[in-house]
Amino acid sequence: MRTLFLTIGAFAIAIGLLWIGQGTGYVNWPQSSFMISQIQWAYYGAALSLVGLLMVAFARGR
């Protein structure tokens, strides 16, 4: 269970950071993404990264 939480948490953090980058316009990949420079995706990414961070913290604490 610990490994599962660590893996999912790490993926959530990575995807969240990607969404933050796309939402703020710093990451323009892929070029045709509807998420580029759409600030709500930066908020979604921040929330997802926070959930991932909590999952990793929970897994490490067990």
PDB file of C-alpha atoms in Angstrom:
ATOM      1  CA  MET A   1       0.000   0.000   0.000  1.00  0.00           C
ATOM      2  CA  ARG A   2       2.883   2.344   0.794  1.00  0.00           C
ATOM      3  CA  THR A   3       4.423   1.875  -2.643  1.00  0.00           C
ATOM      4  CA  LEU A   4       1.065   2.508  -4.304  1.00  0.00           C
ATOM      5  CA  PHE A   5       0.574   5.803  -2.443  1.00  0.00           C
ATOM      6  CA  LEU A   6       4.140   6.891  -3.205  1.00  0.00           C
ATOM      7  CA  THR A   7       3.763   6.085  -6.902  1.00  0.00           C
ATOM      8  CA  ILE A   8       0.364   7.724  -7.340  1.00  0.00           C
ATOM      9  CA  GLY A   9       1.469  10.707  -5.256  1.00  0.00           C
ATOM     10  CA  ALA A  10       4.599  11.216  -7.343  1.00  0.00           C
ATOM     11  CA  PHE A  11       2.608  11.028 -10.584  1.00  0.00           C
ATOM     12  CA  ALA A  12       0.040  13.478  -9.190  1.00  0.00           C
ATOM     13  CA  ILE A  13       2.798  15.938  -8.293  1.00  0.00           C
ATOM     14  CA  ALA A  14       4.385  15.632 -11.749  1.00  0.00           C
ATOM     15  CA  ILE A  15       1.088  16.046 -13.625  1.00  0.00           C
ATOM     16  CA  GLY A  16       0.094  18.914 -11.339  1.00  0.00           C
ATOM     17  CA  LEU A  17       3.343  20.742 -12.055  1.00  0.00           C
ATOM     18  CA  LEU A  18       2.818  20.214 -15.787  1.00  0.00           C
ATOM     19  CA  TRP A  19      -0.692  21.673 -15.516  1.00  0.00           C
ATOM     20  CA  ILE A  20       0.639  24.660 -13.567  1.00  0.00           C
ATOM     21  CA  GLY A  21       3.242  25.264 -16.273  1.00  0.00           C
ATOM     22  CA  GLN A  22       0.693  24.992 -19.064  1.00  0.00           C
ATOM     23  CA  GLY A  23      -1.901  27.090 -17.262  1.00  0.00           C
ATOM     24  CA  THR A  24       0.541  29.913 -16.661  1.00  0.00           C
ATOM     25  CA  GLY A  25       1.899  29.715 -20.205  1.00  0.00           C
ATOM     26  CA  TYR A  26       5.440  28.645 -19.286  1.00  0.00           C
ATOM     27  CA  VAL A  27       5.059  25.190 -20.843  1.00  0.00           C
ATOM     28  CA  ASN A  28       3.811  25.268 -24.432  1.00  0.00           C
ATOM     29  CA  TRP A  29       3.686  21.523 -24.927  1.00  0.00           C
ATOM     30  CA  PRO A  30       1.867  20.207 -26.833  1.00  0.00           C
ATOM     31  CA  GLN A  31       1.479  23.230 -29.100  1.00  0.00           C
ATOM     32  CA  SER A  32      -2.219  22.624 -29.716  1.00  0.00           C
ATOM     33  CA  SER A  33      -3.190  22.131 -26.054  1.00  0.00           C
ATOM     34  CA  PHE A  34      -6.356  23.892 -24.921  1.00  0.00           C
ATOM     35  CA  MET A  35      -4.780  24.320 -21.466  1.00  0.00           C
ATOM     36  CA  ILE A  36      -2.036  26.770 -22.480  1.00  0.00           C
ATOM     37  CA  SER A  37      -2.408  30.179 -20.800  1.00  0.00           C
ATOM     38  CA  GLN A  38      -5.697  29.183 -19.149  1.00  0.00           C
ATOM     39  CA  ILE A  39      -5.173  30.157 -15.499  1.00  0.00           C
ATOM     40  CA  GLN A  40      -7.833  27.767 -14.162  1.00  0.00           C
ATOM     41  CA  TRP A  41      -5.535  24.881 -15.164  1.00  0.00           C
ATOM     42  CA  ALA A  42      -2.820  26.340 -12.952  1.00  0.00           C
ATOM     43  CA  TYR A  43      -5.280  26.177 -10.048  1.00  0.00           C
ATOM     44  CA  TYR A  44      -6.247  22.601 -10.923  1.00  0.00           C
ATOM     45  CA  GLY A  45      -2.567  21.712 -11.097  1.00  0.00           C
ATOM     46  CA  ALA A  46      -1.866  23.277  -7.718  1.00  0.00           C
ATOM     47  CA  ALA A  47      -4.711  21.293  -6.170  1.00  0.00           C
ATOM     48  CA  LEU A  48      -3.534  18.050  -7.791  1.00  0.00           C
ATOM     49  CA  SER A  49       0.048  18.665  -6.648  1.00  0.00           C
ATOM     50  CA  LEU A  50      -1.183  19.275  -3.110  1.00  0.00           C
ATOM     51  CA  VAL A  51      -3.124  15.998  -3.141  1.00  0.00           C
ATOM     52  CA  GLY A  52      -0.021  14.220  -4.438  1.00  0.00           C
ATOM     53  CA  LEU A  53       2.117  15.792  -1.744  1.00  0.00           C
ATOM     54  CA  LEU A  54      -0.342  14.673   0.933  1.00  0.00           C
ATOM     55  CA  MET A  55      -0.329  11.132  -0.472  1.00  0.00           C
ATOM     56  CA  VAL A  56       3.466  11.003  -0.393  1.00  0.00           C
ATOM     57  CA  ALA A  57       3.543  12.408   3.151  1.00  0.00           C
ATOM     58  CA  PHE A  58       0.942   9.859   4.266  1.00  0.00           C
ATOM     59  CA  ALA A  59       2.880   7.002   2.677  1.00  0.00           C
ATOM     60  CA  ARG A  60       6.174   8.068   4.238  1.00  0.00           C
ATOM     61  CA  GLY A  61       4.592   8.426   7.664  1.00  0.00           C
ATOM     62  CA  ARG A  62       3.335   4.846   7.773  1.00  0.00           C
TER      63      ARG A  62
END
